[in-house]
Coordinates of C-alpha atoms in Angstrom, one line a residue:
Chain A
X2 CA 70.1 111.7 66.2
X3 CA 70.0 112.4 69.8
X4 CA 72.9 111.0 71.8
X5 CA 72.5 109.4 75.2
X6 CA 73.4 111.8 78.0
X7 CA 76.7 111.3 80.0
X8 CA 75.9 109.4 83.0
X9 CA 77.8 110.5 86.1
X10 CA 77.8 108.7 89.5
X11 CA 78.2 111.4 92.1
X12 CA 79.6 109.7 95.1
X13 CA 77.5 110.2 98.3
X14 CA 79.8 109.4 101.3
X15 CA 78.0 111.6 103.8
X16 CA 80.2 114.6 103.2
X17 CA 80.4 117.0 100.2
X18 CA 78.3 119.4 98.7
X19 CA 76.6 117.0 96.4
X20 CA 73.8 119.3 95.4
X21 CA 76.0 122.0 93.8
X22 CA 77.8 119.3 91.8
X23 CA 74.7 117.8 90.7
X24 CA 73.1 121.2 89.6
X25 CA 76.4 121.9 87.5
X26 CA 76.3 118.8 85.8
X27 CA 72.8 119.2 85.1
X28 CA 73.3 122.6 83.5
X29 CA 75.7 120.9 81.0
X30 CA 73.0 118.2 79.9
X31 CA 75.0 115.4 82.0
X32 CA 72.8 113.0 84.0
X33 CA 74.0 113.0 87.6
X34 CA 73.0 110.5 90.1
X35 CA 74.0 110.9 93.7
X36 CA 74.7 107.6 95.0
X37 CA 76.8 105.2 97.3
X38 CA 75.5 102.3 95.5
X39 CA 78.4 100.2 93.8
X40 CA 76.2 99.0 91.1
X41 CA 75.2 102.6 90.0
X42 CA 78.9 103.5 90.2
X43 CA 79.7 100.5 88.0
X44 CA 77.0 101.4 85.5
X45 CA 78.0 105.2 85.4
X46 CA 80.2 106.5 82.5
X47 CA 82.1 108.7 84.7
X48 CA 82.8 109.2 88.5
X49 CA 82.8 112.6 90.5
X50 CA 83.9 112.5 93.9
X51 CA 83.1 116.0 95.5
X52 CA 84.9 117.1 98.5
X53 CA 83.8 119.1 101.5
X54 CA 85.2 117.4 104.4
X55 CA 87.9 116.3 106.8
X56 CA 90.3 113.6 105.1
X57 CA 90.1 111.0 107.9
X58 CA 86.5 111.2 108.1
X59 CA 86.1 110.7 104.4
X60 CA 88.4 107.9 104.1
X61 CA 86.4 106.3 107.0
X62 CA 83.2 106.9 105.5
X63 CA 84.2 105.6 102.1
X64 CA 85.5 102.5 103.6
X65 CA 82.4 101.7 105.5
X66 CA 80.4 102.1 102.5
X67 CA 82.9 99.8 100.7
X68 CA 83.3 102.2 98.0
X69 CA 87.2 102.3 98.1
X70 CA 87.5 98.9 96.4
X71 CA 84.7 99.8 93.9
X72 CA 86.4 102.9 92.9
X73 CA 89.8 100.9 92.5
X74 CA 87.9 98.5 90.0
X75 CA 85.8 101.0 87.9
X76 CA 88.7 103.7 87.9
X77 CA 91.9 101.8 87.8
X78 CA 91.0 98.4 86.4
X79 CA 88.3 99.5 84.0
X80 CA 89.6 103.1 83.4
X81 CA 86.5 105.2 83.9
X82 CA 87.3 108.9 84.0
X83 CA 87.5 110.2 87.7
X84 CA 87.0 113.7 88.5
X85 CA 87.8 114.4 92.3
X86 CA 87.1 117.9 93.7
X87 CA 88.9 119.6 96.5
X88 CA 89.0 116.6 99.0
X89 CA 88.0 114.5 96.2
X90 CA 91.6 115.4 94.6
X91 CA 93.5 115.0 97.9
X92 CA 92.1 111.4 98.4
X93 CA 94.2 110.5 95.2
X94 CA 97.5 111.0 97.2
X95 CA 99.5 108.5 99.0
X96 CA 98.7 109.9 102.3
X97 CA 97.2 112.9 104.5
X98 CA 98.4 114.6 107.3
X99 CA 95.2 116.3 108.0
X100 CA 94.5 115.6 111.7
X101 CA 96.0 112.2 111.9
X102 CA 98.2 110.4 109.3
X103 CA 95.8 108.5 107.0
X104 CA 96.3 106.6 103.7
X105 CA 94.5 107.9 100.5
X106 CA 93.8 105.9 97.3
X107 CA 97.5 106.1 96.2
X108 CA 96.5 106.8 92.6
X109 CA 98.7 109.8 92.4
X110 CA 101.9 109.6 94.5
X111 CA 102.1 112.5 96.8
X112 CA 101.0 113.9 100.3
X113 CA 98.3 116.2 101.5
X114 CA 99.5 118.9 104.0
X115 CA 98.5 121.9 105.6
X116 CA 98.9 124.9 103.7
X117 CA 101.7 127.1 105.2
X118 CA 100.3 130.2 107.4
X119 CA 102.6 133.3 106.7
X120 CA 102.5 137.2 107.4
X121 CA 99.5 138.6 105.7
X122 CA 98.5 135.0 104.6
X123 CA 95.1 133.7 106.0
X124 CA 94.3 130.0 105.9
X125 CA 92.0 128.6 104.7
X126 CA 92.8 129.9 101.2
X127 CA 89.2 131.0 100.3
X128 CA 88.0 132.8 97.3
X129 CA 88.8 133.3 93.5
X130 CA 92.6 132.9 92.6
X131 CA 93.9 132.5 89.0
X132 CA 95.6 129.6 88.0
X133 CA 98.5 128.8 85.6
X134 CA 98.1 125.9 83.2
X135 CA 101.3 123.9 82.9
X136 CA 100.8 121.3 80.4
X137 CA 98.2 120.2 77.9
X138 CA 94.9 118.4 79.5
X139 CA 91.7 117.9 78.0
X140 CA 90.4 119.3 81.3
X141 CA 91.5 122.9 80.1
X142 CA 90.6 122.8 76.5
X143 CA 89.3 126.1 75.4
X144 CA 91.1 127.8 78.3
X145 CA 93.5 130.7 77.7
X146 CA 95.6 133.1 79.9
X147 CA 95.1 132.7 83.6
X148 CA 91.5 131.6 84.5
X149 CA 90.2 132.3 87.8
X150 CA 88.5 129.5 90.0
X151 CA 86.8 129.5 93.7
X152 CA 88.9 127.8 96.3
X153 CA 88.4 127.0 99.8
X154 CA 90.8 124.6 101.4
X155 CA 93.4 124.4 104.3
X156 CA 95.2 121.4 102.7
X157 CA 96.9 121.1 99.5
X158 CA 98.1 118.1 97.6
X159 CA 102.0 118.0 97.1
X160 CA 102.7 115.6 94.0
X161 CA 105.7 113.4 93.8
X162 CA 105.8 113.5 89.9
X163 CA 105.2 117.0 88.6
X164 CA 104.0 115.6 85.4
X165 CA 100.9 114.8 87.2
X166 CA 100.4 118.6 87.7
X167 CA 98.5 120.3 85.1
X168 CA 97.8 123.6 86.7
X169 CA 99.1 125.5 89.7
X170 CA 97.8 128.5 91.9
X171 CA 99.7 130.6 93.9
X172 CA 99.0 131.3 97.5
X173 CA 102.2 131.9 99.8
X174 CA 103.8 129.6 97.1
X175 CA 102.8 127.7 94.0
X176 CA 100.9 124.3 94.5
X177 CA 98.8 122.1 92.3
X178 CA 95.4 123.3 91.6
X179 CA 94.5 120.5 89.1
X180 CA 96.0 117.1 88.4
X181 CA 95.6 114.5 85.7
X182 CA 97.0 111.0 85.4
X183 CA 95.6 109.3 82.2
X184 CA 91.8 109.0 83.2
X185 CA 92.0 110.1 86.6
X186 CA 91.3 114.0 87.1
X187 CA 91.5 116.3 90.4
X188 CA 90.8 120.0 90.9
X189 CA 91.6 121.6 94.3
X190 CA 89.4 124.4 93.4
X191 CA 85.5 124.2 93.1
X192 CA 84.6 124.0 89.3
X193 CA 80.8 123.6 90.6
X194 CA 81.1 126.9 92.2
X195 CA 83.3 128.7 89.4
X196 CA 80.6 129.8 87.3
X197 CA 81.5 130.0 83.5
X198 CA 84.9 128.6 83.9
X199 CA 83.8 125.9 86.3
X200 CA 81.1 124.9 83.6
X201 CA 83.5 124.7 80.7
X202 CA 85.8 122.7 82.8
X203 CA 82.9 120.1 83.8
X204 CA 82.0 119.9 80.0
X205 CA 85.6 119.2 79.3
X206 CA 85.5 116.4 81.7
X207 CA 82.2 115.1 80.5
X208 CA 83.4 114.9 77.0
X209 CA 86.6 113.3 77.9
X210 CA 87.0 109.9 75.8
X211 CA 90.5 108.9 76.8
Chain B
X230 CA 96.9 136.2 93.4
X231 CA 93.8 135.7 95.6
X232 CA 91.0 138.2 94.7
X233 CA 89.3 140.4 97.4
X234 CA 85.6 139.2 97.4
X235 CA 82.7 141.5 97.3
X236 CA 79.8 139.5 98.7
X237 CA 75.9 140.4 98.8
X238 CA 74.6 139.7 102.5
X239 CA 71.0 138.6 102.1
X240 CA 68.7 138.0 104.9
X241 CA 65.4 136.0 105.1
X242 CA 62.4 136.0 107.3
X243 CA 59.2 134.2 106.8
X244 CA 60.1 133.1 103.4
X245 CA 61.0 136.8 102.3
X246 CA 64.0 138.6 101.6
X247 CA 64.1 141.5 104.1
X248 CA 66.7 144.1 105.3
X249 CA 66.8 145.3 108.7
X250 CA 68.2 148.6 110.2
X251 CA 70.3 147.8 113.4
X252 CA 68.9 144.5 113.5
X253 CA 65.4 146.0 113.7
X254 CA 62.8 147.3 111.3
X255 CA 62.4 144.7 109.1
X256 CA 61.7 145.8 105.3
X257 CA 60.6 143.3 102.6
X258 CA 63.1 143.7 99.6
X259 CA 61.6 141.0 97.5
X260 CA 61.3 137.3 96.8
X261 CA 64.3 135.1 97.5
X262 CA 64.4 132.9 94.4
X263 CA 64.0 136.2 92.2
X264 CA 66.8 137.8 94.1
X265 CA 68.8 134.5 93.7
X266 CA 68.4 134.9 90.1
X267 CA 69.5 138.3 89.9
X268 CA 72.7 137.8 91.7
X269 CA 73.5 134.6 89.7
X270 CA 73.1 136.9 86.6
X271 CA 75.6 139.2 88.0
X272 CA 77.8 136.6 88.5
X273 CA 78.7 137.8 92.2
X274 CA 81.9 136.4 93.9
X275 CA 79.9 134.8 96.5
X276 CA 76.8 135.0 98.5
X277 CA 75.7 135.0 102.0
X278 CA 72.3 133.9 103.1
X279 CA 71.1 134.0 106.6
X280 CA 67.6 133.2 108.1
X281 CA 67.9 135.7 110.8
X282 CA 65.0 135.1 113.1
X283 CA 65.2 131.3 113.2
X284 CA 67.2 131.3 116.4
X285 CA 64.9 133.9 118.0
X286 CA 62.0 132.1 117.0
X287 CA 63.4 128.9 118.3
X288 CA 62.9 127.0 115.2
X289 CA 64.9 125.0 112.6
X290 CA 66.4 126.9 109.6
X291 CA 63.8 127.7 106.9
X292 CA 65.2 124.7 104.7
X293 CA 62.7 125.3 101.9
X294 CA 63.5 128.9 101.3
X295 CA 67.1 128.2 101.6
X296 CA 67.0 125.3 99.2
X297 CA 64.8 127.2 96.6
X298 CA 67.3 129.9 96.8
X299 CA 70.6 128.0 96.3
X300 CA 68.8 126.1 93.4
X301 CA 69.3 129.3 91.2
X302 CA 72.8 129.9 92.2
X303 CA 76.1 128.8 90.5
X304 CA 78.3 130.8 93.3
X305 CA 79.4 129.9 96.4
X306 CA 77.1 130.3 99.2
X307 CA 77.5 130.5 103.1
X308 CA 74.1 129.7 104.6
X309 CA 73.2 130.0 108.1
X310 CA 70.6 131.0 110.7
X311 CA 69.4 128.9 113.4
X312 CA 72.0 126.0 112.8
X313 CA 72.3 124.1 116.2
X314 CA 74.0 120.8 115.4
X315 CA 76.5 119.0 113.2
X316 CA 73.5 117.4 111.6
X317 CA 72.2 121.0 110.7
X318 CA 75.6 121.7 109.2
X319 CA 75.3 118.3 107.0
X320 CA 71.9 119.2 105.9
X321 CA 72.9 122.9 104.9
X322 CA 75.8 121.4 103.0
X323 CA 73.4 118.9 101.2
X324 CA 70.7 121.5 100.1
X325 CA 73.3 123.8 98.4
X326 CA 75.2 125.5 101.0
X327 CA 78.8 125.6 100.5
X328 CA 79.9 126.8 103.9
X329 CA 77.9 126.9 107.0
X330 CA 77.7 130.1 109.5
X331 CA 77.2 129.4 113.1
X332 CA 76.4 132.1 115.6
X333 CA 74.4 131.9 118.8
X334 CA 74.6 128.3 118.9
X335 CA 78.5 128.4 118.9
X336 CA 78.5 130.8 121.7
X337 CA 76.3 128.6 123.9
X338 CA 78.6 125.5 123.1
X339 CA 81.9 126.6 121.5
X340 CA 82.8 122.8 120.8
X341 CA 80.2 122.5 118.0
X342 CA 82.8 124.5 116.1
X343 CA 85.4 121.8 116.6
X344 CA 82.9 119.2 116.0
X345 CA 81.7 120.7 112.8
X346 CA 85.1 121.4 111.4
X347 CA 86.2 118.0 112.6
X348 CA 83.6 116.4 110.3
X349 CA 83.7 118.7 107.2
X350 CA 86.7 120.7 107.5
X351 CA 87.6 124.2 108.9
X352 CA 87.3 125.6 105.3
X353 CA 83.4 125.4 105.3
X354 CA 82.7 126.5 108.9
X355 CA 82.0 129.9 109.4
X356 CA 81.5 131.9 112.6
X357 CA 79.0 134.8 112.4
X358 CA 79.6 137.3 115.0
X359 CA 77.0 140.2 115.8
X360 CA 78.6 143.0 117.6
X361 CA 77.2 145.9 119.5
X362 CA 79.3 148.8 121.0
X363 CA 78.7 149.4 124.7
X364 CA 80.0 151.6 127.4
X365 CA 82.5 148.9 128.3
X366 CA 83.5 148.3 124.7
X367 CA 82.6 146.1 121.8
X368 CA 80.3 143.0 123.0
X369 CA 79.1 140.0 121.0
X370 CA 75.2 139.6 120.8
X371 CA 73.4 136.4 120.0
X372 CA 69.7 135.4 119.2
X373 CA 69.4 138.0 116.2
X374 CA 70.9 141.0 118.6
X375 CA 68.5 140.5 121.3
X376 CA 70.8 138.6 124.1
X377 CA 74.1 140.5 125.0
X378 CA 77.3 138.7 126.1
X379 CA 80.3 139.6 128.0
X380 CA 82.5 138.2 125.1
X381 CA 84.7 140.9 123.3
X382 CA 84.5 140.1 119.7
X383 CA 88.3 139.9 119.3
X384 CA 88.7 137.2 122.1
X385 CA 85.7 135.2 120.5
X386 CA 87.0 135.5 117.2
X387 CA 90.5 134.2 118.2
X388 CA 89.0 131.4 120.2
X389 CA 86.6 130.3 117.6
X390 CA 89.3 130.3 114.8
X391 CA 91.3 128.0 117.2
X392 CA 88.4 125.9 117.5
X393 CA 87.9 125.4 113.8
X394 CA 86.1 128.4 112.4
X395 CA 87.6 128.9 108.8
X396 CA 86.0 132.3 108.3
X397 CA 84.4 135.1 110.2
X398 CA 81.5 137.1 109.3
X399 CA 81.7 140.2 111.3
X400 CA 78.7 142.2 111.7
X401 CA 78.2 145.6 113.3
X402 CA 74.8 145.7 114.5
X403 CA 75.0 149.4 115.2
X404 CA 75.9 150.0 111.3
X405 CA 73.3 147.3 110.0
X406 CA 71.1 149.2 107.3
X407 CA 72.5 152.8 108.3
X408 CA 74.5 152.9 105.3
X409 CA 77.0 154.9 107.3
X410 CA 80.0 152.9 106.3
X411 CA 81.7 150.0 108.3
X412 CA 82.8 150.2 111.6
X413 CA 86.4 150.2 110.9
X414 CA 87.7 150.3 114.5
X415 CA 85.9 147.1 115.1
X416 CA 87.0 145.5 111.8
X417 CA 90.5 146.5 112.7
X418 CA 90.6 145.0 115.9
X419 CA 89.4 141.7 114.6
X420 CA 91.4 141.2 111.3
X421 CA 94.6 142.0 113.0
X422 CA 93.9 139.5 115.8
X423 CA 93.0 136.4 113.6
X424 CA 94.6 134.5 110.9
X425 CA 91.7 133.4 109.1
X426 CA 89.8 135.6 106.6
X427 CA 87.3 138.1 107.8
X428 CA 84.0 139.2 105.9
X429 CA 83.1 142.6 107.2
X430 CA 79.3 143.4 107.5
X431 CA 77.2 146.3 108.3
X432 CA 77.2 149.7 106.9
X433 CA 78.1 149.8 103.3
X434 CA 76.2 152.8 101.6
X435 CA 78.7 153.9 98.9
X436 CA 81.3 152.2 96.8
X437 CA 84.1 154.1 98.9
X438 CA 82.9 152.6 102.1
X439 CA 83.9 149.1 100.3
X440 CA 87.3 150.2 99.6
X441 CA 87.8 151.6 103.1
X442 CA 86.7 148.4 104.6
X443 CA 89.7 146.8 102.7
X444 CA 92.2 149.3 102.9
X445 CA 91.4 150.7 106.4
X446 CA 89.6 147.9 107.9
X447 CA 91.8 145.0 106.6
X448 CA 88.7 142.8 105.9
X449 CA 89.5 140.0 103.3
X450 CA 85.8 140.0 101.9
X451 CA 83.4 143.0 102.0
X452 CA 79.8 142.2 102.6
X453 CA 77.0 144.6 101.0
X454 CA 73.3 144.5 101.4
X455 CA 71.7 148.0 101.5
X456 CA 73.7 149.3 98.9
X457 CA 72.4 146.6 96.3
X458 CA 69.0 146.5 97.7
X459 CA 68.3 150.4 97.8
X460 CA 70.8 152.3 95.4
X461 CA 71.5 151.9 91.9
X462 CA 74.9 150.3 92.6
X463 CA 75.3 146.7 91.5
X464 CA 77.8 144.0 92.2
X465 CA 79.4 144.5 88.9
X466 CA 79.8 148.4 89.3
X467 CA 81.3 147.5 92.8
X468 CA 83.8 145.3 91.5
X469 CA 84.7 147.7 88.9
X470 CA 85.0 150.6 91.3
X471 CA 87.1 148.6 93.7
X472 CA 89.5 147.7 90.7
X473 CA 90.1 151.2 89.7
X474 CA 90.5 151.8 93.4
X475 CA 93.6 149.5 93.4
X476 CA 91.8 146.3 94.9
X477 CA 92.5 143.1 93.2
X478 CA 89.2 141.7 92.4
X479 CA 87.8 139.4 90.0
X480 CA 86.8 140.4 86.6
X481 CA 83.7 139.0 85.5

């Protein structure tokens, strides 16, 4: 018996490295559709919000496309699995202080703030860093030790409830590298650019059944 | 702990992978897609891919070749060459670039850095600086090294990072393709002046040169080109050598 491929709506909001994420999803046999169409989002099994962009602009674009209500509907009301990558994770927060104070989705209580600069500490945090897995999460099934992932960011998500933090990384202090709250997942790093580790993580996300 | 990156720097012209010497003498080093597959198989930390004659030729970036290349890669890619607008940045991010390098256009209109960073965030806006040593000190050059400016690389790097460049690719034209080692003095000047990461480019001929760029030049990522094209050293060997030399690099 052949099973139907997992259908993933890859949200297109005018920012984000969509092709990279689509390519990674294709390598694991998922069917990714790059879309800003609410109906496609409603029909998909899972939702991925990639993120290369500035927070206020991302929020404004999502609002303009009426996607925030659609995401609320499918992720919060209907419990579809959501993976936010980088900015897509930061958007889960209550609010962000990138540029101007901007409200996030508010699905994971916390705020987005600038990484602290310090002696010998360059910002953006850019490159491969290892993570420390803090609690059991289906996202990290089959991971052992301290896997490395690719990061590139200037802001980070400070969670109010540490139970939402499933992995941390260290760059001038420890902060959330991955979060999970029920069906809502987020990674500060870029799994689509993290080669083997990223592929396993994306597979875990696609196989998550809740 | 953040790893120091070793980054193959690849240049294309007329749909081919080429390697220059001091931004001149174009040597064909292969097909871009084949090269992309090779580096993908090596699981390199990251790649820089530049269409080096787009600005000189006054044309748009070679989208087709850039896209075909990116399609083969699972690692982060910085793309550049001929990027003149926020729309160009958007398009590069859409076809598979993860970061976009601006060079000549940013010198002509520095506000482009701020506008690009405002839309996509500083973490994906990279400033590429091509530098020549002159009698009056280091000077920034544009248009593939053809046009000299009065800008000092240090001043330009500092200003650009304030405007929104999240990383600097610093290339010594004098060392390009010579395999004589990085211009460590240039590197030191720039890495000590800015607080964004700096990718050193130009001159690596031996694995020791990579280590020198890190320990003496203070670079946060080490760009390599000729050493991978023309010697028996591969990225995995470079990473292994860097590791035994005390650098914190990724274990693939």
